[in-house]
Short mmCIF file of C-alpha atoms in Angstrom, two decimals:
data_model
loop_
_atom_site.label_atom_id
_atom_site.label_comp_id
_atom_site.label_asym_id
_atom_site.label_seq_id
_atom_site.Cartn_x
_atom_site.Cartn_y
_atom_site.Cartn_z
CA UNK A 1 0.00 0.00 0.00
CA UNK A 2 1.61 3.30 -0.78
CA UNK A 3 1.13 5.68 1.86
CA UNK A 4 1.58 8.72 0.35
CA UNK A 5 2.86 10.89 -2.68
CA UNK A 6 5.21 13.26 -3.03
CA UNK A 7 4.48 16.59 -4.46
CA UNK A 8 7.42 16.68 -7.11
CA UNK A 9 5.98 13.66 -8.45
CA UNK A 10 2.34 15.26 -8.71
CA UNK A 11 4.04 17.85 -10.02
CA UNK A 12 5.68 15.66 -12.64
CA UNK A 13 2.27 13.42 -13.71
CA UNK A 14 -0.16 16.20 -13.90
CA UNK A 15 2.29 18.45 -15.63
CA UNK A 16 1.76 21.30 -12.85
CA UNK A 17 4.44 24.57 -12.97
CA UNK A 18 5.64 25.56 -9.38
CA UNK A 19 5.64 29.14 -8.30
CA UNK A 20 8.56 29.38 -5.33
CA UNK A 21 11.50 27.41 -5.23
CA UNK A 22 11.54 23.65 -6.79
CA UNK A 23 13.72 22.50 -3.80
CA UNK A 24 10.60 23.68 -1.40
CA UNK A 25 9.29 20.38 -3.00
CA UNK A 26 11.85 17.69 -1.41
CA UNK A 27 10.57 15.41 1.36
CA UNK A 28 6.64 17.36 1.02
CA UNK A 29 4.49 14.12 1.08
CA UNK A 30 1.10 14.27 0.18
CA UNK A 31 -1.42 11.58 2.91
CA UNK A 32 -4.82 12.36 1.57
CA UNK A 33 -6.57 12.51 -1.48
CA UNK A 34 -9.29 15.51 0.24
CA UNK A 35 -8.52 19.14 -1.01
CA UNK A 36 -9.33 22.11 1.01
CA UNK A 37 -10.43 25.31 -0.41
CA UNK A 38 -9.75 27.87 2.18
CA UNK A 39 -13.12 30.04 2.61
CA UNK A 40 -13.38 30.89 5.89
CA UNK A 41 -9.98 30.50 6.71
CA UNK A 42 -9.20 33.56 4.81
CA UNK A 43 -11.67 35.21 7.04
CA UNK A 44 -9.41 34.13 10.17
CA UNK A 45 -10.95 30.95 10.94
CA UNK A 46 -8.52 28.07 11.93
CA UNK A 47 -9.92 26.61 14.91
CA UNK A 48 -11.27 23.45 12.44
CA UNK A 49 -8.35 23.98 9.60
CA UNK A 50 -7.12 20.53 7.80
CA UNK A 51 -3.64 21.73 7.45
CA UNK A 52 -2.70 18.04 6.68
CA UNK A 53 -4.47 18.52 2.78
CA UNK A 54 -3.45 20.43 -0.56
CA UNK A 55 -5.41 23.58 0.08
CA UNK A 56 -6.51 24.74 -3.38
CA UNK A 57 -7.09 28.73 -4.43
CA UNK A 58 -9.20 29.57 -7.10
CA UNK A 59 -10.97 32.85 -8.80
CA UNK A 60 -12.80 33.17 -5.58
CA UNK A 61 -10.18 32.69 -2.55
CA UNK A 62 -7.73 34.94 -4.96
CA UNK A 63 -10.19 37.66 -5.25
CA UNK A 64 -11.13 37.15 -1.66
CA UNK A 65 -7.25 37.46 -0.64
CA UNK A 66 -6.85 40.73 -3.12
CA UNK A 67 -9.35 42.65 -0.94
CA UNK A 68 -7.40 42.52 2.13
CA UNK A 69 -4.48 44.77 2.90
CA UNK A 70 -0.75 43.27 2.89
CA UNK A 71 -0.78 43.03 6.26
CA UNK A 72 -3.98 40.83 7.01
CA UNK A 73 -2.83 39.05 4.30
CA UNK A 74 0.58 38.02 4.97
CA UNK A 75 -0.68 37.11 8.78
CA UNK A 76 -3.44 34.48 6.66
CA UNK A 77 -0.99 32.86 4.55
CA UNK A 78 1.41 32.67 7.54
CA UNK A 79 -1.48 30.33 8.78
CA UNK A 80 -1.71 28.62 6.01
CA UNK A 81 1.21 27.32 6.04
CA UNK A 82 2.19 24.80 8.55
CA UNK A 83 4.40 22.04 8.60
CA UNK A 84 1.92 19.06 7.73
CA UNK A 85 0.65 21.69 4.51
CA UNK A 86 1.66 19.73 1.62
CA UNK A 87 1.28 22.36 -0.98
CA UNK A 88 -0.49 25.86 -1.95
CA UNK A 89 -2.63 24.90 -5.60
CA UNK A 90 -3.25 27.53 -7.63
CA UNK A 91 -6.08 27.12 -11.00
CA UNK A 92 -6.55 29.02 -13.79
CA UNK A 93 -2.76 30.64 -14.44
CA UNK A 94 -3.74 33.32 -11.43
CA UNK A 95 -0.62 34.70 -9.80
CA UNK A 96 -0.41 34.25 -6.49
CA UNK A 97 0.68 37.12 -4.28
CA UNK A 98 3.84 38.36 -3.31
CA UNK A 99 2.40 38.10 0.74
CA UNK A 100 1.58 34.22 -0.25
CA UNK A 101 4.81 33.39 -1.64
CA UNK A 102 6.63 35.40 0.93
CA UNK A 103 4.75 33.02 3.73
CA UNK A 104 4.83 30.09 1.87
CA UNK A 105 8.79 30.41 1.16
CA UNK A 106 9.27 31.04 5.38
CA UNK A 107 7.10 27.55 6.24
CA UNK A 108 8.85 25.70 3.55
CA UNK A 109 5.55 25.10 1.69
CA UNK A 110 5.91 24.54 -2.39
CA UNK A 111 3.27 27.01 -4.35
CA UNK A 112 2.21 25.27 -7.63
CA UNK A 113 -0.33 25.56 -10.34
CA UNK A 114 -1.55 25.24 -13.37
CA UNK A 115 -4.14 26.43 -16.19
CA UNK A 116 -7.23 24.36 -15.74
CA UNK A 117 -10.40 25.53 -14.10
CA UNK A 118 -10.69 25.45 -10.98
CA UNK A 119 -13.26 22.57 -10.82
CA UNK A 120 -11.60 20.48 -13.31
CA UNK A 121 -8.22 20.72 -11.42
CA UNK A 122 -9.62 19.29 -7.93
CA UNK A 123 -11.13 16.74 -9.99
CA UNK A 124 -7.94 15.81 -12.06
CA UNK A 125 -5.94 16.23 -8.70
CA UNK A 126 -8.25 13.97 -6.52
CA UNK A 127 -8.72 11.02 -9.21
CA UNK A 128 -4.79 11.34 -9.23
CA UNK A 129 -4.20 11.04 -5.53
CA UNK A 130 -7.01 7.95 -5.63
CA UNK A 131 -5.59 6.23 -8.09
CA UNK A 132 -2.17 6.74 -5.84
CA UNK A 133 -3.12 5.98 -2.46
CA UNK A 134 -4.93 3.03 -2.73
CA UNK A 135 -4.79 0.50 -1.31
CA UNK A 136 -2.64 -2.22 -3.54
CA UNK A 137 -2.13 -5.96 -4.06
CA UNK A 138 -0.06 -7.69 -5.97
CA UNK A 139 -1.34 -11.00 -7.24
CA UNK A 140 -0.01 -14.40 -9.88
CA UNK A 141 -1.41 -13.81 -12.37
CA UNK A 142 -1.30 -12.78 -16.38
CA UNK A 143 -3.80 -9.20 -17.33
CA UNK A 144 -4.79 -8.69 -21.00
CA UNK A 145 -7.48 -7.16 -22.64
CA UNK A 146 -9.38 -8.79 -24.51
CA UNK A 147 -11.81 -6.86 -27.38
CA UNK A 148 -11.28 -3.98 -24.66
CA UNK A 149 -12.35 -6.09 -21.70
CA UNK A 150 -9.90 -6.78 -18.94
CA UNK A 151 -9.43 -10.34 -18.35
CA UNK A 152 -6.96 -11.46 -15.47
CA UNK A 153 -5.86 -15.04 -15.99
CA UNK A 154 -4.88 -17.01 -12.95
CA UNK A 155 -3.96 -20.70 -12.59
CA UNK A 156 -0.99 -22.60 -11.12
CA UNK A 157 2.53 -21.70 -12.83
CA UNK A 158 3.28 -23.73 -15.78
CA UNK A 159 -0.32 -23.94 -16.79
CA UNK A 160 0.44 -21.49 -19.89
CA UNK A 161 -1.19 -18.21 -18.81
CA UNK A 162 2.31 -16.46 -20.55
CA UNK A 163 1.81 -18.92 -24.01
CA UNK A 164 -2.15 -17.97 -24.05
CA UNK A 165 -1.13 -13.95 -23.72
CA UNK A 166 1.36 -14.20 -26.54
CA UNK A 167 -0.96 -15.63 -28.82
CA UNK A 168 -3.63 -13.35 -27.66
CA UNK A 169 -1.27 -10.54 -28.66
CA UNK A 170 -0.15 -12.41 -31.95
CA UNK A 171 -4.17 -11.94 -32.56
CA UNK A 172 -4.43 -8.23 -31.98
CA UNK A 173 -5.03 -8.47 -28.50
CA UNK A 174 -3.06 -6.44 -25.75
CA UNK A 175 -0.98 -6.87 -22.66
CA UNK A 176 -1.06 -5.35 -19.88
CA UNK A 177 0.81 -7.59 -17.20
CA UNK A 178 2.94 -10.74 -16.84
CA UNK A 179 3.37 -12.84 -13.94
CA UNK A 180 2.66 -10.79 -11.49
CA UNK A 181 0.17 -8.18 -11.55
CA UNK A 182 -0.55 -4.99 -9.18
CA UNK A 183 -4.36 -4.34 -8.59
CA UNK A 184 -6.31 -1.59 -6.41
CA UNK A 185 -9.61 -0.53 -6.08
CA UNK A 186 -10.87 2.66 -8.04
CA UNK A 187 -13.99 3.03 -6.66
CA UNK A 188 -16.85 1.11 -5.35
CA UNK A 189 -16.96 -0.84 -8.57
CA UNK A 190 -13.92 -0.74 -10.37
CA UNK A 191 -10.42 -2.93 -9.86
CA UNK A 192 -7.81 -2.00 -11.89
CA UNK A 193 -4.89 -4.36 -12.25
CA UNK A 194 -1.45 -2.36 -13.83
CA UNK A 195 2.33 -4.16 -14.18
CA UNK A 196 4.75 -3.77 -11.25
CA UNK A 197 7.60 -1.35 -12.92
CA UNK A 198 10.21 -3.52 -13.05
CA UNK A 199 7.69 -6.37 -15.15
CA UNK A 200 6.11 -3.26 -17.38
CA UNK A 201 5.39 -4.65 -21.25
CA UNK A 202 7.80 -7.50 -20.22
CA UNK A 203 6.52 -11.41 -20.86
CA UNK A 204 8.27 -14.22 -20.02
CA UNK A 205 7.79 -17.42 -22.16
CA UNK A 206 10.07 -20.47 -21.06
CA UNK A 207 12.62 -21.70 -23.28
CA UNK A 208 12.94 -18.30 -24.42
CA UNK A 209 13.22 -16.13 -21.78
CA UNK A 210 12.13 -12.66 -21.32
CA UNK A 211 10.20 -10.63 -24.27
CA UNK A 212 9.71 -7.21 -24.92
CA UNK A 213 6.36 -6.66 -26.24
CA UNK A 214 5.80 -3.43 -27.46
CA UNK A 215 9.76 -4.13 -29.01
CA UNK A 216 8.25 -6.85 -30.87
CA UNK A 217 4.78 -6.02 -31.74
CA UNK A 218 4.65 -2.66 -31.42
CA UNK A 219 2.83 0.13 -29.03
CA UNK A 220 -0.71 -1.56 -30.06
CA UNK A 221 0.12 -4.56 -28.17
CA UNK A 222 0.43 -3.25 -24.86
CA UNK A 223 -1.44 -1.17 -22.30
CA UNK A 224 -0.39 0.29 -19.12
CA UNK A 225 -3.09 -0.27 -16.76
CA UNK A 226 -6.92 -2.15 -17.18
CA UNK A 227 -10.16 -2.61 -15.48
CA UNK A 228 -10.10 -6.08 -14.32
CA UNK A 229 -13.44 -7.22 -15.62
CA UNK A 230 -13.30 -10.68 -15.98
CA UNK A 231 -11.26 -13.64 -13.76
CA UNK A 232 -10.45 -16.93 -16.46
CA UNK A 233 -9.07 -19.63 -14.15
CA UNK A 234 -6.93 -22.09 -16.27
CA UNK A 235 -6.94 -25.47 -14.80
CA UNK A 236 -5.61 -29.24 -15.82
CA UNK A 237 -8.16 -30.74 -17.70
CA UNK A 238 -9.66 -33.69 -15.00
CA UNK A 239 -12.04 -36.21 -16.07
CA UNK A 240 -13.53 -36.68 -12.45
CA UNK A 241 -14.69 -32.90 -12.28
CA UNK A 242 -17.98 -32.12 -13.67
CA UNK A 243 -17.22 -29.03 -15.00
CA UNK A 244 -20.14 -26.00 -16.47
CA UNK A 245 -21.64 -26.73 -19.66
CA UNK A 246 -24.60 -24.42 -19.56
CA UNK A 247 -23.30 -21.48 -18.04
CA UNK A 248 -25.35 -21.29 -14.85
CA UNK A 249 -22.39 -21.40 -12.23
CA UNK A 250 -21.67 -18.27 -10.67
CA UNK A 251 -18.76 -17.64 -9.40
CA UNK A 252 -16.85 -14.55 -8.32
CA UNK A 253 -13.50 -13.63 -6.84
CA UNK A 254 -13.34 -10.32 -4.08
CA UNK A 255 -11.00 -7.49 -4.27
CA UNK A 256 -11.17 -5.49 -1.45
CA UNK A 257 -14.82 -4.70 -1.40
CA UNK A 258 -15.23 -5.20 -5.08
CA UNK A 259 -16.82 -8.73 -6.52
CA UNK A 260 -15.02 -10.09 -9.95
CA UNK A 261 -16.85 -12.86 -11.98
CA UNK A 262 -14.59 -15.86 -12.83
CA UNK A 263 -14.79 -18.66 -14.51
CA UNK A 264 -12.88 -21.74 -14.83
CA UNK A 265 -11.56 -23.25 -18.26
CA UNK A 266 -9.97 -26.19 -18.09
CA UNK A 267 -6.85 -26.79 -19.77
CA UNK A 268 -5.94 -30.11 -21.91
CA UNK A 269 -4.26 -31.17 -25.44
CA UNK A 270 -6.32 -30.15 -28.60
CA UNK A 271 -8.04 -26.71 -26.54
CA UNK A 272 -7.05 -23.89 -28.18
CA UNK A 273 -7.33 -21.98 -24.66
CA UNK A 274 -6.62 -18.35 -26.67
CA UNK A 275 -9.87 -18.92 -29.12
CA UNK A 276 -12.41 -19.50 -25.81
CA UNK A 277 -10.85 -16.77 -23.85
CA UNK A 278 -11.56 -14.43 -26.77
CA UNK A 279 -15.36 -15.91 -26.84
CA UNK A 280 -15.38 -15.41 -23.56
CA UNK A 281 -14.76 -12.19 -24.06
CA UNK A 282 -17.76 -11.67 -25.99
CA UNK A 283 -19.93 -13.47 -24.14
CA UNK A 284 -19.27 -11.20 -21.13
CA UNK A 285 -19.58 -7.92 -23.36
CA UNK A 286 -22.91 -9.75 -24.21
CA UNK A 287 -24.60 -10.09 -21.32
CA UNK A 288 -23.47 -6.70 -20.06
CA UNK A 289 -25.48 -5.41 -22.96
CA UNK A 290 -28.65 -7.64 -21.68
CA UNK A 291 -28.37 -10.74 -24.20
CA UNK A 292 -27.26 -13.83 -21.63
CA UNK A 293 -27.12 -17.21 -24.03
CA UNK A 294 -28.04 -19.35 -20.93
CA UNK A 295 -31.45 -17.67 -20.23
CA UNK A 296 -32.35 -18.12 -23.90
CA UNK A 297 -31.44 -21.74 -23.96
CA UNK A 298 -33.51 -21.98 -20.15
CA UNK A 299 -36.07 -20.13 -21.87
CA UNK A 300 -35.84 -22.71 -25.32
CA UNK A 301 -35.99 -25.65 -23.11
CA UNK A 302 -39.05 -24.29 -20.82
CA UNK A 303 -40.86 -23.94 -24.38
CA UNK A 304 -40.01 -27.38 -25.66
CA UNK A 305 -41.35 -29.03 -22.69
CA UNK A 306 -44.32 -27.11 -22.28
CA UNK A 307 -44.87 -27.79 -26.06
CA UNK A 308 -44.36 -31.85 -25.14
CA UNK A 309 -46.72 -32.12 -22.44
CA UNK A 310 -49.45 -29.94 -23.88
CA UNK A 311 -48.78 -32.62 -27.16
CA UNK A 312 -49.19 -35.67 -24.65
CA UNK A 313 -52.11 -34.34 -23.57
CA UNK A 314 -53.78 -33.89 -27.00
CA UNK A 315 -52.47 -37.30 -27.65
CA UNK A 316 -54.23 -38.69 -24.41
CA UNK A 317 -57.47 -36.62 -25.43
CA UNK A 318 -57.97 -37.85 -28.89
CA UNK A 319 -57.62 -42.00 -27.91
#
């Protein structure tokens, strides 16, 4: 779990410019993903202030500021900036004042900002910090996507998770992880899996050895990160396990508060494993628009049997 994120690299990802000096930057970690505008701290207030967050000025707290004289002003940055305040955020390209640079500089607090709305920065900035702080887990497993649905394929090593993803690329497909594969939780719905670093676009295939895909098949073939929509368990083929024909066994895999259907395909010579993943696929994308292939085939058989015994009865009428 990372436990927090340093303002030169939010600085760095979002493409933000900084204000006071760069080194005010080193060792400012960022804890939360919650922004504070400062409204009625301007005002004086700071018996309730979260210090701890980014605290984020826009055309409204810079106008605000603009109508006080130097002096009030200074003393309200000076507040502003304590030791826990990560940074001083600044939208729309607005200057910020020499009184709030002055203070900021003195407490060691970096002054950034950038051109966006004000809105559509805390947005950007909180997704960012989300995505950041999460909380992580790294898991066996091989991620692709699949006609643009995220399928994480898990099954014991040697099974040929890393053989099925290279063929899946071979057919147009994409990678996004090999081996092992980094997942944390978006929001209430979402999982996203992503490679560690060190494994990014990298794909091991024994007897070879370690590929580079996007080397080898170009920037198409990989992704960085995925929703995880779908869980394909590859298993040894065993002939005393009854396994689902019909499609009406359920089962799911949790991620921190998040449920992930999976199903399990089992593995043996003469399966061409890549082929039913990429049905699979489908069928998913399917059923997600509201067609499910099982309910029509209940459905089908409910007819045919109603149809049969309303004929046996007809037959048993007309002897």
């Amino acid at each position: 779990m990372t436990n927090f994120v340093t303002v030169s690299q939010m600085v760095k990802d979002n493409e933000l410019k900084v204000y006071n000096d760069e080194a005010l930057m080193d060792g400012k970690k960022i804890t939360t993903s919650d922004i504070s505008r400062p409204g009625i701290e301007l005002t004086g207030y700071f018996d309730y202030y979260p210090s701890e967050r980014i605290q984020l000025f826009g055309q409204t707290e810079s106008a605000y500021s603009r109508s006080m004289t130097e002096n009030n002003r200074y003393k309200v940055m000076l507040e502003l900036c304590r030791e826990d305040t990560p940074t001083l955020l600044i939208s729309r390209n607005i200057q910020p004042s020499k009184e709030l640079l002055k203070a900021a500089s003195e407490h060691n607090v970096p002054v950034i900002g950038s051109e966006l709305p004000t809105t559509r920065l805390s947005s950007m900035i909180t997704e960012y910090l989300d995505e950041r702080l999460a909380p992580r887990e790294s898991i066996h497993g091989v991620l692709v996507d699949v006609y643009g649905i995220g399928i994480l394929l898990t099954g014991h090593s040697g099974i040929g998770k890393s053989e099925t993803a290279l063929e899946l690329v071979k057919r147009g497909h994409r990678l996004i992880a090999d081996d092992r594969v980094d997942v944390y939780q978006r929001d209430e719905k979402t999982i996203v899996g992503e490679a560690p670093k060190i494994l990014n676009h990298l794909l091991e295939i024994r007897g070879i050895g370690i590929i580079d895909v996007m080397n080898l098949f170009g920037a198409g073939a990989v992704r960085s990160q995925s929703e995880i929509q779908l869980i394909i368990n590859l298993e040894n083929w065993s002939a005393d396990k009854n396994y689902d024909r019909i499609g009406t066994l359920e089962d799911k895999r949790t991620f921190f508060d998040v449920d992930v259907p999976q199903i399990t395909v089992p593995v043996k010579v003469g399966r061409n494993i890549s082929i039913i993943i990429e049905v699979a696929a489908m069928n998913y994308r399917a059923k997600k628009m509201g067609y499910d292939a099982t309910k029509k085939f209940e459905d089908n058989l409910g007819l045919l049997i109603k149809e049969n015994e309303e004929k046996t009865k007809n037959d048993g009428e007309g002897k």
